[in-house]
Amino acid sequence: MTGGKDPLRYFRVEARELVDALSQGVLDLTQQGGAEPVARLLRAAHTLKGAARVVRQTEIADDAHALEEILIPFRGGATPVPPAEISRLLALSDAMTARVHGLGGDAAAPAPAPPPRTSPARTSPPRTSPPRAEAPEPREPPAVPPEVPALAEAPAAAQPVRSETSDVDELLEAVDEAHARFGPIRRQLATVQRAHRAAAALADQLRVGRTGAVTHIDPVTGLGHGGGEPRYTDQAGAMASRLTAELGALGRQLTETVEQVERELDDVRGRAERLRLVPVAAVLTTLHRAVHDAATVHNRRVVFEGHGGELRLDPQVLSQTSGALQHVVRNAVAHGIEPEQERLAAGKPADGHVTVTVTHRGKFAAFECRDDGRGFDLAAVRRTAEAQGLLAPDEPADARTLMGLLMRGGISTAASVTGVSGRGIGLDAVRDVAEQLGGDVGIDTTPGEGTRLELVVPLSLVSLHGLTVEAGGSLASVPLDAVETCLRLTGEEVAAAAAAEVITHDGRVIPFLPLARALGGTPPAAKTAAVAVVVKAGADLVAMCVERLLGTSVLIVRPLPELAPAGPVISGLSMDAEGNPRPVLDPHGLVAAGGRATAQHAAEPVALPSAAGARGRPILVVDDSLTTRMLEQSILESAGYQVDLAASGEEGLERAKHRSYALFLVDVDMPGIDGFTFVELTRADPVLRETPAILVTSRSSPEDRRRGFDVGASAYVVKSEFDQEELLDYIKGLVGAA
């Protein structure tokens, strides 16, 4: 469908992002003070209002304007937004969400009626960053109904995850078709390359075989036949040389064009596959709203924390798990979190906590919900089970058995039924989702301390940041969030660690696992320098030995094919830039493999130096990418250097004014002061000009390289050509070894 046939196509995409930002932003106001949360909301509302007016969605524009009018008196941040206004903001946010979700392909389709209003509760939200917009225009807002103290399902709760994949699937099919068309082009390129080799061979023959003369030169082929003067042989040789050069240039140009287009197609495929995945943050916002509403109904003080929002998972998985988790967090507030006075009397803080954490574990996603409430009343569970005939009065039942009965559903310890809980619904919904998706669910409770529930479900696709490494000639990737640090090892340290199968670092004994051996290959020769990547899985660590770190990237992880042998340390596959499969490592599998090796060996661990003990002045890494800062810090610290970090050119300059550095390692493309400007400013400073600077960038053109050296950089490293050994050689040449 083209934009001309569906005038709302792009508005729906933008509006959904904006109403999500507004929903989260209003929840932010319940916990965060100051002017910035209000400013973010005003920017998002103004952007939505303008976009809605362009496509003639006046109801949405009016709601956005009304939200602006409520917020304008509080934009200075001196006065917190009162609960009554929070309630009105939530009502408007719900109304806009319902209208946006109700938009179909027909521009004239009426928007659904807004949902009932909700009232506020004190919660602590996960952070979001709504889009920017201009200041709002004053106008009389439409009437907003007064606060209604009843609990309503927020629109985000009713439809927390959207999955519109038909356009993406069509795009993926088009990319595959385009890739298929490159087969004939590759064959034509091979023909050009053969012609180039033939022309080169002919030119060589003409240069060395001048015994015969040529009487006629074919103007097309450049070939001649005998009977003429030697000068004709020279002319033929010159023409053959020109033909060789032209064919060589044509071949190189075709090769570069084909490879560039194939890389771009692979990039489009990767981006399209990411579009098919949904950020977990959408579900965390929904759960935050569910906690907020339940806390309002039960008059509880609750802080909500969400972790893992940056992960992107299959929309079907998130859709099914979201509904079940809403039951769980509501029950956590209704059954678990005590009233304020009861918590204070028990020595607990007045605010209860509900925390939802989403993590990727190999082939699975784990959803953990934890609260610090009173825990389950196991005695009450037993009484209810006996009353329903599920347990005999004298039948023994431990905590696991009683929790299993709760999972069956229909058992509730609530004294009354509310709109939130009390019908015995919740844990059985989680069990049903686990069964439908082929996953598992577990629950632990400690009376007086709280409850922890974990839902683990299999994945078809997941997007994450990965660190690519080389081991035994093979490439593999490990989830970046599982990497704690990287340690550079000398050949002697590698040999000693391999013999002991453990190392010590910062006072911790860590199992040592050569990755090449874990992948079924051959570890490098003894006394070869290497890198130990310290990987964490929960509270456990393993030092994974690799030859090189190759960089970080966003990975689309697919499950292993059904017929592929399941390696204990491999969780799935991702595709590299050439379309070849690359294993993605499972942190839990690595820890388990390292633990097995350690259990079989009890030699004295090898002590490695801590990066904190490195001598000399530190190196300042200036990069706006968290991923790049982490990678460069790991490389430098593993080589023994001290490292300071700055997330912007401005922060880097500020740090440089207050501390002496041995080297600046600077990214080029940063908002505000970029890398070129940073180096230029430090070269103009009489104190900082003595500190060498290395530019690390994705820019590879000769003009950019020349500009880098012109502003005073000592070295220019291109990220696509990044090699940690080369980088360390540059650094050693400038500041010496650590």
XYZ file of C-alpha atoms in Angstrom:
738
model
C 0.000 0.000 0.000
C 1.449 3.370 -0.965
C 1.350 6.543 1.022
C -1.136 8.016 -1.505
C -3.663 5.274 -0.852
C -3.283 5.417 2.909
C -2.706 8.977 4.142
C -2.487 7.770 7.755
C 0.191 5.155 7.176
C 3.117 7.188 8.472
C 1.036 9.078 11.007
C 0.069 5.802 12.689
C 3.720 4.868 13.118
C 4.718 8.251 14.538
C 1.578 8.661 16.641
C 1.976 5.264 18.287
C 5.513 6.121 19.313
C 4.352 9.467 20.669
C 1.390 8.137 22.663
C 3.664 5.469 24.133
C 6.067 8.235 25.153
C 3.193 10.243 26.635
C 1.894 7.267 28.621
C 5.316 6.597 30.081
C 6.007 10.285 30.602
C 2.871 10.796 32.684
C 3.889 7.851 34.860
C 7.312 9.491 35.204
C 5.643 12.476 36.830
C 4.407 10.316 39.713
C 7.997 9.861 40.903
C 10.252 12.397 39.195
C 10.196 16.079 40.006
C 11.691 19.030 38.194
C 11.184 20.693 34.848
C 12.667 18.073 32.507
C 9.890 15.408 32.743
C 7.295 18.121 32.061
C 9.356 19.484 29.163
C 9.604 16.018 27.595
C 5.844 15.608 27.802
C 5.219 19.035 26.293
C 7.533 18.280 23.371
C 5.852 14.952 22.658
C 2.344 16.411 22.977
C 3.146 19.332 20.690
C 4.646 17.033 18.060
C 1.586 14.784 18.187
C -0.774 17.764 17.965
C 0.936 19.104 14.866
C 1.066 15.726 13.130
C -2.592 15.028 13.941
C -3.697 18.351 12.493
C -1.830 17.659 9.264
C -3.839 14.450 8.714
C -7.081 16.001 10.056
C -7.324 13.873 13.204
C -8.865 16.686 15.225
C -9.839 14.588 18.270
C -6.247 13.490 18.808
C -4.989 17.036 18.224
C -7.490 18.422 20.746
C -6.519 15.831 23.365
C -2.832 16.632 22.859
C -3.571 20.344 23.212
C -5.547 19.707 26.404
C -2.590 17.796 27.821
C -0.342 20.760 27.011
C -2.675 23.169 28.782
C -2.629 21.059 31.949
C 1.174 20.909 31.969
C 2.065 24.509 31.089
C 1.622 25.846 34.663
C 4.159 23.254 35.891
C 6.804 23.663 33.163
C 9.136 25.573 35.475
C 9.480 22.565 37.775
C 9.020 24.574 40.962
C 5.680 22.945 41.759
C 5.063 19.191 41.387
C 2.094 18.111 39.315
C -0.669 17.268 41.832
C -2.429 13.877 41.848
C -5.671 15.283 40.449
C -3.859 16.638 37.394
C -1.917 13.393 37.022
C -5.288 11.652 36.822
C -6.486 14.025 34.095
C -3.241 13.520 32.176
C -3.621 9.745 32.378
C -7.189 10.051 31.122
C -6.080 12.110 28.129
C -3.192 9.746 27.461
C -5.589 6.798 27.525
C -7.987 8.582 25.185
C -5.244 9.371 22.665
C -3.892 5.831 22.870
C -7.351 4.406 22.172
C -7.896 6.744 19.228
C -4.491 6.036 17.693
C -4.865 2.278 18.105
C -8.302 2.535 16.510
C -7.022 4.128 13.312
C -7.497 1.861 10.325
C -6.518 2.192 6.701
C -9.522 4.463 6.035
C -8.838 8.062 6.943
C -12.492 8.615 7.715
C -12.726 5.775 10.207
C -14.105 7.060 13.504
C -11.949 6.850 16.593
C -13.228 4.678 19.450
C -14.593 6.218 22.596
C -11.946 6.939 25.201
C -11.692 4.499 28.120
C -12.660 5.258 31.719
C -10.395 7.537 33.698
C -7.875 6.371 36.261
C -6.428 7.884 39.396
C -2.784 8.255 40.357
C -0.436 6.229 42.510
C 3.133 6.784 43.570
C 5.375 4.718 41.367
C 8.939 4.898 40.115
C 9.105 4.475 36.334
C 11.718 3.216 33.925
C 13.305 6.006 31.934
C 12.185 6.985 28.457
C 13.036 9.852 26.112
C 10.034 11.203 24.195
C 10.689 13.090 20.942
C 11.435 16.807 20.848
C 8.928 19.434 19.791
C 8.355 23.163 19.881
C 6.605 25.042 22.652
C 2.806 24.650 22.629
C 0.371 27.250 21.397
C -2.083 28.475 24.041
C -5.655 27.524 23.419
C -8.725 26.716 25.472
C -8.578 22.969 26.218
C -11.566 20.682 25.761
C -13.301 19.560 28.885
C -11.800 16.599 30.742
C -14.116 14.561 32.973
C -13.278 14.706 36.680
C -11.296 11.990 38.383
C -13.120 8.686 38.790
C -11.641 6.498 41.552
C -12.254 3.252 39.708
C -9.617 1.042 38.138
C -9.660 0.807 34.362
C -7.602 -1.165 31.930
C -5.309 1.256 30.169
C -5.296 0.968 26.396
C -1.641 0.074 26.584
C -2.547 -2.822 28.800
C -5.177 -4.028 26.402
C -2.831 -3.873 23.436
C 0.740 -3.534 24.723
C 2.445 -5.125 21.736
C 1.774 -4.367 18.108
C 2.755 -6.710 15.332
C 2.319 -5.381 11.787
C 4.738 -7.537 9.849
C 3.133 -7.855 6.407
C 5.048 -4.881 4.964
C 8.260 -6.121 6.569
C 7.728 -9.614 5.170
C 7.222 -8.137 1.699
C 10.440 -6.176 2.137
C 12.327 -9.313 3.167
C 11.007 -11.146 0.105
C 12.121 -8.251 -2.106
C 15.601 -8.333 -0.550
C 15.846 -12.074 -1.187
C 14.776 -11.578 -4.809
C 17.356 -8.820 -5.245
C 20.034 -11.094 -3.798
C 19.037 -13.814 -6.264
C 19.502 -11.415 -9.186
C 23.149 -11.006 -8.270
C 23.938 -14.550 -9.400
C 24.018 -13.645 -13.132
C 25.845 -10.394 -12.370
C 28.514 -12.322 -10.481
C 28.917 -14.628 -13.488
C 29.257 -11.628 -15.829
C 31.852 -10.205 -13.489
C 33.770 -13.473 -13.698
C 33.705 -13.152 -17.515
C 35.182 -9.651 -17.317
C 37.891 -10.915 -14.978
C 38.771 -13.747 -17.392
C 38.978 -11.236 -20.261
C 41.253 -9.088 -18.128
C 43.582 -12.015 -17.500
C 43.603 -12.904 -21.218
C 44.396 -9.318 -22.203
C 47.176 -9.171 -19.638
C 48.664 -12.396 -20.991
C 48.493 -11.051 -24.566
C 50.192 -7.823 -23.551
C 52.984 -9.803 -21.922
C 53.443 -11.890 -25.084
C 53.617 -8.805 -27.265
C 56.178 -7.198 -24.978
C 58.534 -10.168 -24.976
C 57.903 -11.653 -28.430
C 58.864 -8.952 -30.919
C 60.451 -11.308 -33.506
C 57.534 -11.044 -35.906
C 56.144 -7.870 -37.429
C 52.489 -6.926 -37.769
C 50.925 -5.578 -40.962
C 47.402 -4.975 -39.745
C 45.932 -4.064 -36.388
C 42.303 -4.987 -35.754
C 40.735 -1.799 -34.302
C 38.442 -3.858 -32.055
C 40.632 -6.655 -30.742
C 44.008 -4.947 -30.996
C 45.393 -8.150 -32.582
C 47.514 -8.216 -35.734
C 49.076 -10.586 -38.230
C 52.549 -10.796 -39.650
C 54.345 -9.216 -42.512
C 54.673 -5.668 -41.244
C 57.096 -3.408 -39.432
C 58.153 -3.897 -35.777
C 56.433 -0.610 -34.910
C 53.123 -2.344 -35.437
C 54.082 -4.804 -32.724
C 54.694 -1.855 -30.426
C 51.294 -0.436 -31.323
C 49.637 -3.787 -30.622
C 51.395 -4.021 -27.292
C 50.265 -0.544 -26.350
C 46.663 -1.321 -27.298
C 46.775 -4.584 -25.360
C 48.127 -2.747 -22.328
C 45.342 -0.150 -22.562
C 42.768 -2.932 -22.903
C 44.253 -4.672 -19.888
C 44.064 -1.497 -17.828
C 40.482 -0.753 -18.902
C 39.312 -4.293 -18.191
C 41.057 -4.224 -14.825
C 39.418 -0.928 -13.908
C 36.034 -2.207 -15.084
C 36.434 -5.397 -13.071
C 37.400 -3.506 -9.929
C 34.517 -1.078 -10.363
C 32.019 -3.889 -10.894
C 33.389 -5.798 -7.916
C 33.159 -2.772 -5.640
C 29.632 -1.969 -6.852
C 28.364 -5.512 -6.438
C 29.917 -5.890 -2.996
C 28.594 -2.509 -1.864
C 25.044 -3.258 -3.034
C 25.153 -6.700 -1.431
C 26.339 -5.141 1.842
C 23.527 -2.608 1.660
C 20.989 -5.348 0.975
C 22.289 -7.302 3.955
C 21.969 -4.159 6.047
C 18.378 -3.681 4.848
C 17.599 -7.300 5.703
C 19.041 -6.890 9.188
C 17.064 -3.698 9.761
C 13.883 -5.315 8.461
C 14.327 -8.293 10.750
C 14.800 -5.880 13.649
C 11.534 -4.202 12.680
C 9.784 -7.540 13.108
C 10.892 -7.540 16.726
C 9.324 -5.431 19.459
C 11.216 -3.624 22.239
C 10.576 -5.004 25.706
C 10.196 -1.403 26.889
C 6.632 -1.420 25.511
C 5.677 -4.233 27.888
C 7.480 -2.631 30.833
C 5.413 0.522 30.342
C 2.243 -1.587 30.357
C 3.277 -3.353 33.560
C 4.221 -0.049 35.159
C 0.725 1.247 34.420
C -0.844 -1.921 35.858
C 1.158 -1.467 39.078
C 0.202 2.209 39.225
C -3.520 1.466 38.908
C -3.448 -1.421 41.381
C -1.581 0.732 43.894
C -4.261 3.399 43.532
C -7.109 0.982 44.206
C -5.393 -0.595 47.234
C -3.895 2.656 48.569
C -0.338 1.331 48.480
C 2.950 3.143 47.992
C 4.753 1.198 45.274
C 7.946 1.802 43.307
C 8.092 0.002 39.956
C 11.411 -0.837 38.326
C 11.783 -2.308 34.859
C 14.996 -3.753 33.424
C 15.770 -5.158 29.983
C 13.736 -2.659 27.969
C 16.453 -2.444 25.311
C 15.932 -6.075 24.271
C 13.779 -6.713 21.191
C 11.796 -9.952 21.125
C 9.270 -11.736 18.968
C 5.940 -9.832 19.168
C 3.968 -13.050 19.657
C 6.025 -13.903 22.736
C 5.602 -10.434 24.192
C 1.875 -10.335 23.448
C 1.208 -13.594 25.257
C 3.497 -12.972 28.203
C 2.331 -9.401 28.761
C -1.221 -10.345 29.718
C -0.048 -12.982 32.184
C 2.513 -10.659 33.749
C -0.141 -7.997 34.265
C -2.000 -10.482 36.480
C 1.231 -11.155 38.354
C 2.118 -7.519 39.095
C -1.459 -6.678 40.103
C -1.476 -9.609 42.501
C 1.930 -8.522 43.813
C 0.412 -5.169 44.779
C -2.912 -6.556 46.016
C -1.595 -9.578 47.948
C 2.074 -8.831 48.535
C 2.810 -5.159 49.184
C 1.683 -4.209 52.689
C 0.061 -0.902 53.706
C 2.525 1.800 54.693
C 2.047 1.481 58.462
C 2.368 -2.294 58.342
C 5.628 -2.032 56.394
C 7.051 0.525 58.811
C 6.090 -1.653 61.773
C 7.906 -4.581 60.140
C 11.061 -2.505 59.686
C 10.580 -2.104 55.936
C 10.684 1.130 53.915
C 7.314 2.772 53.375
C 7.509 2.226 49.620
C 7.067 -1.309 48.383
C 8.985 -2.442 45.314
C 7.838 -4.428 42.289
C 10.657 -5.208 39.861
C 10.329 -6.824 36.435
C 13.520 -7.944 34.702
C 13.665 -9.387 31.185
C 16.835 -11.187 30.070
C 17.966 -13.260 27.115
C 19.232 -16.726 28.032
C 20.394 -18.565 24.989
C 17.318 -19.904 23.220
C 14.995 -18.471 25.858
C 13.711 -15.207 27.288
C 13.300 -15.009 31.054
C 10.711 -12.706 32.646
C 11.319 -12.280 36.368
C 8.824 -10.503 38.625
C 9.979 -9.804 42.176
C 8.310 -7.955 45.049
C 9.393 -7.184 48.615
C 5.975 -7.694 50.179
C 4.681 -10.114 52.759
C 5.028 -13.222 50.602
C 2.365 -15.882 50.222
C 0.450 -16.965 53.300
C 1.103 -20.681 52.900
C -1.155 -21.535 55.844
C -4.025 -19.710 54.145
C -3.248 -21.485 50.878
C -3.469 -24.825 52.671
C -6.774 -23.920 54.342
C -8.257 -22.908 50.989
C -6.964 -26.075 49.333
C -8.475 -28.226 52.083
C -11.777 -26.370 51.835
C -11.873 -27.072 48.091
C -10.998 -30.732 48.576
C -7.594 -30.419 46.927
C -5.797 -31.538 50.091
C -6.825 -33.879 52.871
C -6.535 -32.344 56.360
C -3.745 -34.722 57.336
C -2.005 -34.821 53.945
C 1.596 -33.521 54.090
C 2.363 -30.624 51.737
C 5.555 -28.574 51.568
C 5.889 -25.092 50.087
C 6.561 -26.450 46.587
C 3.371 -28.534 46.692
C 1.292 -25.594 47.896
C 2.708 -23.284 45.232
C 1.924 -25.963 42.658
C -1.701 -25.904 43.794
C -1.766 -22.133 43.335
C -0.548 -22.639 39.777
C -3.612 -24.767 39.068
C -5.835 -21.718 39.524
C -9.036 -21.084 41.436
C -7.277 -20.675 44.783
C -7.186 -17.182 46.254
C -6.187 -15.961 49.685
C -7.773 -12.528 49.159
C -10.473 -11.587 51.638
C -12.605 -9.987 48.927
C -12.918 -9.712 45.163
C -11.848 -6.426 43.545
C -11.233 -5.240 40.046
C -7.611 -6.168 40.564
C -7.547 -9.537 42.298
C -9.388 -12.017 44.438
C -10.750 -14.455 41.859
C -7.870 -16.923 41.993
C -6.732 -15.796 38.549
C -3.100 -14.960 37.932
C -0.652 -17.785 38.448
C -2.731 -20.132 36.322
C -2.612 -17.541 33.518
C 1.180 -17.606 33.707
C 1.124 -21.414 33.681
C -1.125 -21.408 30.592
C 1.221 -19.061 28.717
C 4.215 -21.221 29.620
C 2.415 -24.315 28.314
C 1.269 -22.593 25.114
C 4.768 -21.349 24.316
C 6.585 -24.479 25.463
C 8.241 -22.715 28.376
C 8.402 -23.099 32.128
C 7.409 -21.135 35.214
C 8.757 -21.200 38.753
C 7.861 -19.358 41.917
C 9.593 -18.839 45.259
C 8.165 -17.074 48.278
C 9.556 -16.148 51.670
C 6.978 -15.089 54.269
C 7.642 -11.527 55.345
C 10.228 -10.889 52.624
C 8.501 -11.242 49.271
C 7.911 -13.390 46.215
C 9.838 -14.104 43.042
C 8.210 -15.525 39.905
C 10.096 -16.439 36.750
C 8.557 -17.231 33.372
C 10.964 -18.705 30.801
C 9.810 -19.081 27.186
C 11.608 -20.123 23.977
C 12.392 -17.574 21.288
C 12.300 -17.643 17.516
C 14.217 -14.366 17.068
C 15.915 -11.940 19.414
C 17.953 -8.792 18.807
C 20.901 -7.948 21.037
C 24.321 -6.309 21.026
C 27.156 -8.774 20.658
C 30.940 -8.850 20.924
C 32.539 -10.842 18.103
C 35.671 -12.835 18.916
C 38.045 -15.176 17.107
C 39.121 -18.490 18.603
C 40.892 -21.347 16.852
C 40.277 -19.745 13.468
C 36.505 -19.548 14.053
C 34.386 -16.480 14.724
C 31.659 -16.337 17.350
C 29.663 -13.680 19.191
C 28.797 -13.351 22.865
C 26.010 -11.086 24.222
C 27.647 -7.810 25.168
C 25.641 -7.401 28.354
C 27.182 -10.665 29.601
C 30.758 -9.360 29.191
C 32.151 -8.062 32.473
C 35.664 -7.218 31.303
C 38.465 -8.313 28.969
C 41.976 -9.181 30.143
C 45.020 -9.245 27.890
C 47.223 -12.273 28.661
C 50.850 -12.882 27.810
C 51.835 -16.209 26.321
C 53.191 -17.364 29.680
C 49.960 -16.397 31.448
C 47.894 -18.275 28.865
C 49.987 -21.411 29.323
C 49.774 -21.203 33.114
C 46.020 -20.526 33.066
C 45.426 -23.411 30.660
C 47.318 -25.732 32.996
C 45.498 -24.514 36.113
C 42.141 -24.059 34.309
C 41.445 -21.138 36.631
C 42.688 -17.572 36.991
C 42.338 -14.974 39.723
C 41.346 -11.415 38.967
C 40.475 -8.687 41.472
C 40.478 -11.296 44.225
C 38.097 -13.694 42.473
C 38.896 -17.201 41.273
C 37.443 -17.606 37.766
C 37.270 -20.799 35.667
C 39.424 -20.557 32.538
C 37.867 -21.913 29.324
C 39.679 -21.866 25.952
C 36.815 -21.109 23.551
C 38.442 -22.999 20.686
C 38.292 -26.198 22.752
C 34.692 -25.536 23.807
C 33.746 -25.184 20.124
C 35.411 -28.466 19.264
C 38.501 -26.923 17.693
C 42.175 -26.702 18.579
C 43.423 -23.992 20.954
C 46.352 -21.869 19.715
C 49.910 -22.950 20.328
C 51.285 -22.700 23.843
C 52.727 -19.376 24.964
C 50.670 -17.387 22.421
C 49.270 -14.089 23.703
C 45.486 -14.012 23.981
C 42.526 -12.234 25.566
C 40.412 -13.556 28.432
C 36.825 -12.346 28.046
C 35.217 -12.553 31.492
C 31.597 -13.604 30.916
C 28.930 -13.511 33.615
C 25.754 -15.565 33.933
C 23.878 -14.608 37.054
C 26.401 -14.595 39.901
C 28.824 -16.935 38.083
C 31.825 -16.018 35.935
C 34.014 -17.719 33.356
C 37.188 -16.440 31.653
C 36.738 -17.311 27.970
C 40.104 -17.382 26.205
C 40.107 -16.025 22.622
C 42.777 -14.868 20.206
C 41.209 -11.555 19.188
C 38.323 -9.160 19.808
C 36.836 -8.124 16.467
C 34.253 -5.536 17.485
C 30.628 -5.140 18.466
C 27.418 -5.115 16.434
C 23.673 -5.628 16.688
C 22.849 -9.314 16.212
C 19.618 -10.909 15.051
C 19.835 -14.285 16.786
C 18.012 -17.215 15.228
C 17.511 -20.633 16.801
C 19.708 -23.488 15.659
C 18.250 -25.581 12.811
C 16.429 -28.671 14.039
C 18.962 -31.073 12.515
C 22.000 -29.108 13.677
C 23.904 -30.601 16.613
C 23.185 -28.559 19.731
C 26.488 -27.414 21.210
C 26.454 -26.863 24.974
C 27.895 -23.353 24.626
C 25.928 -22.229 21.537
C 22.507 -20.622 21.871
C 21.772 -19.696 18.266
C 23.070 -18.269 15.029
C 23.416 -14.819 13.512
C 24.305 -13.922 9.935
C 27.480 -12.000 9.162
C 27.823 -9.336 6.458
C 28.440 -12.003 3.809
C 25.353 -13.984 4.807
C 27.297 -16.754 6.536
C 26.016 -18.183 9.835
C 27.997 -17.350 12.952
C 27.423 -19.040 16.337
C 26.113 -16.945 19.213
C 27.431 -18.146 22.557
C 25.285 -18.908 25.594
C 26.732 -17.316 28.766
C 25.118 -19.981 30.971
C 26.561 -22.726 28.765
C 30.019 -21.141 28.934
C 29.834 -20.926 32.723
C 28.705 -24.554 32.915
C 31.519 -25.685 30.601
C 34.068 -23.725 32.628
C 32.689 -25.168 35.853
C 33.064 -28.725 34.576
C 36.689 -28.059 33.697
C 37.385 -26.504 37.095
C 35.790 -29.415 38.933
C 38.251 -31.755 37.237
C 41.300 -29.669 38.064
C 42.528 -28.157 41.312
C 45.836 -26.531 40.374
C 46.945 -23.193 41.801
C 45.091 -20.342 40.045
C 47.028 -17.847 37.951
C 46.911 -14.313 39.340
C 46.404 -11.599 36.736
C 47.168 -7.932 37.338
C 44.221 -5.649 37.952
C 43.731 -2.816 35.504
C 43.409 -0.504 38.476
C 47.059 -1.122 39.248
C 48.359 0.025 35.887
C 51.161 2.543 36.073
C 51.397 5.940 34.468
C 48.801 8.451 33.412
C 45.447 7.145 32.178
C 44.039 7.162 28.660
C 40.856 9.167 28.052
C 38.315 7.453 25.763
C 35.826 9.945 24.277
C 32.900 8.334 22.442
C 29.132 8.831 22.557
C 28.518 5.103 21.984
C 28.343 3.060 25.193
C 29.203 -0.066 23.214
C 32.371 1.452 21.758
C 33.460 2.904 25.097
C 33.058 -0.495 26.737
C 34.984 -2.310 24.003
C 37.874 0.161 23.972
C 38.026 0.233 27.764
C 38.220 -3.563 27.854
C 41.004 -3.646 25.263
C 43.029 -0.958 27.006
C 42.580 -2.278 30.539
C 43.429 -5.798 29.417
C 46.687 -4.353 28.072
C 47.384 -2.809 31.482
C 46.391 0.808 30.865
C 44.247 2.903 33.170
C 41.185 4.305 31.419
C 38.817 7.211 31.962
C 35.617 7.551 29.928
C 33.732 10.517 28.489
C 30.414 10.276 26.627
C 30.813 13.529 24.674
C 33.428 15.952 23.445
C 32.292 18.479 26.033
C 32.715 15.988 28.875
C 36.097 14.979 27.503
C 37.369 18.558 27.483
C 36.110 19.082 31.020
C 37.931 15.960 32.215
C 41.096 16.970 30.397
C 41.136 20.287 32.285
C 41.195 18.552 35.660
C 43.435 15.535 35.033
C 46.581 14.814 33.083
C 46.216 12.101 30.425
C 48.747 10.120 28.453
C 46.518 9.884 25.366
C 43.131 10.885 23.966
C 41.248 8.140 22.069
C 38.437 10.040 20.349
C 35.446 9.196 18.155
C 34.759 11.582 15.258
C 30.965 11.540 14.864
C 29.530 12.890 18.115
C 26.791 15.468 18.726
C 28.074 18.844 19.830
C 31.873 18.872 19.810
C 32.926 16.186 17.338
C 36.277 14.418 17.247
C 37.881 16.771 14.726
C 36.923 19.783 16.838
C 38.045 18.062 20.053
C 41.521 17.428 18.633
C 41.679 20.934 17.170
C 40.767 22.513 20.521
C 43.288 20.429 22.453
C 46.041 21.272 19.927
C 45.310 24.970 20.502
C 45.608 24.590 24.279
C 49.179 25.195 25.535
C 48.845 22.413 28.135
C 46.773 19.809 26.288
C 48.647 20.127 22.988
C 51.363 17.830 24.344
C 48.884 14.954 24.796
C 48.708 12.812 21.626
C 45.294 11.994 20.162
C 44.070 9.046 18.104
C 40.857 9.389 16.092
C 38.722 6.233 15.881
C 35.918 6.561 13.336
C 33.793 4.877 10.698
C 34.841 7.543 8.169
C 37.341 6.100 5.729
C 37.567 8.643 2.891
C 40.949 10.167 2.044
C 39.497 13.631 2.742
C 38.493 12.660 6.291
C 41.859 11.026 6.942
C 43.628 14.142 5.709
C 41.421 16.373 7.855
C 42.161 14.213 10.891
C 45.894 14.635 10.479
C 45.507 18.322 9.589
C 43.795 19.091 12.915
C 46.624 17.331 14.753
C 45.694 13.674 15.260
C 48.660 11.360 15.777
C 46.850 8.377 14.231
C 43.595 7.705 12.379
C 41.899 4.320 12.927
C 38.898 3.263 10.804
C 36.377 1.138 12.724
C 35.648 -1.130 9.757
C 39.376 -1.941 9.645
C 39.653 -2.102 13.432
C 42.342 -4.417 14.748
C 43.100 -4.377 18.453
C 46.753 -5.304 17.947
C 47.225 -2.413 15.528
C 45.516 -0.021 17.942
C 47.720 -1.165 20.811
C 50.795 -0.792 18.606
C 49.799 2.817 17.868
C 49.339 3.471 21.585
C 52.643 1.845 22.547
C 54.396 3.958 19.944
C 52.889 7.137 21.382
C 52.925 6.543 25.141
C 54.888 3.338 25.647
C 53.821 0.005 27.089
C 51.667 -0.103 30.194
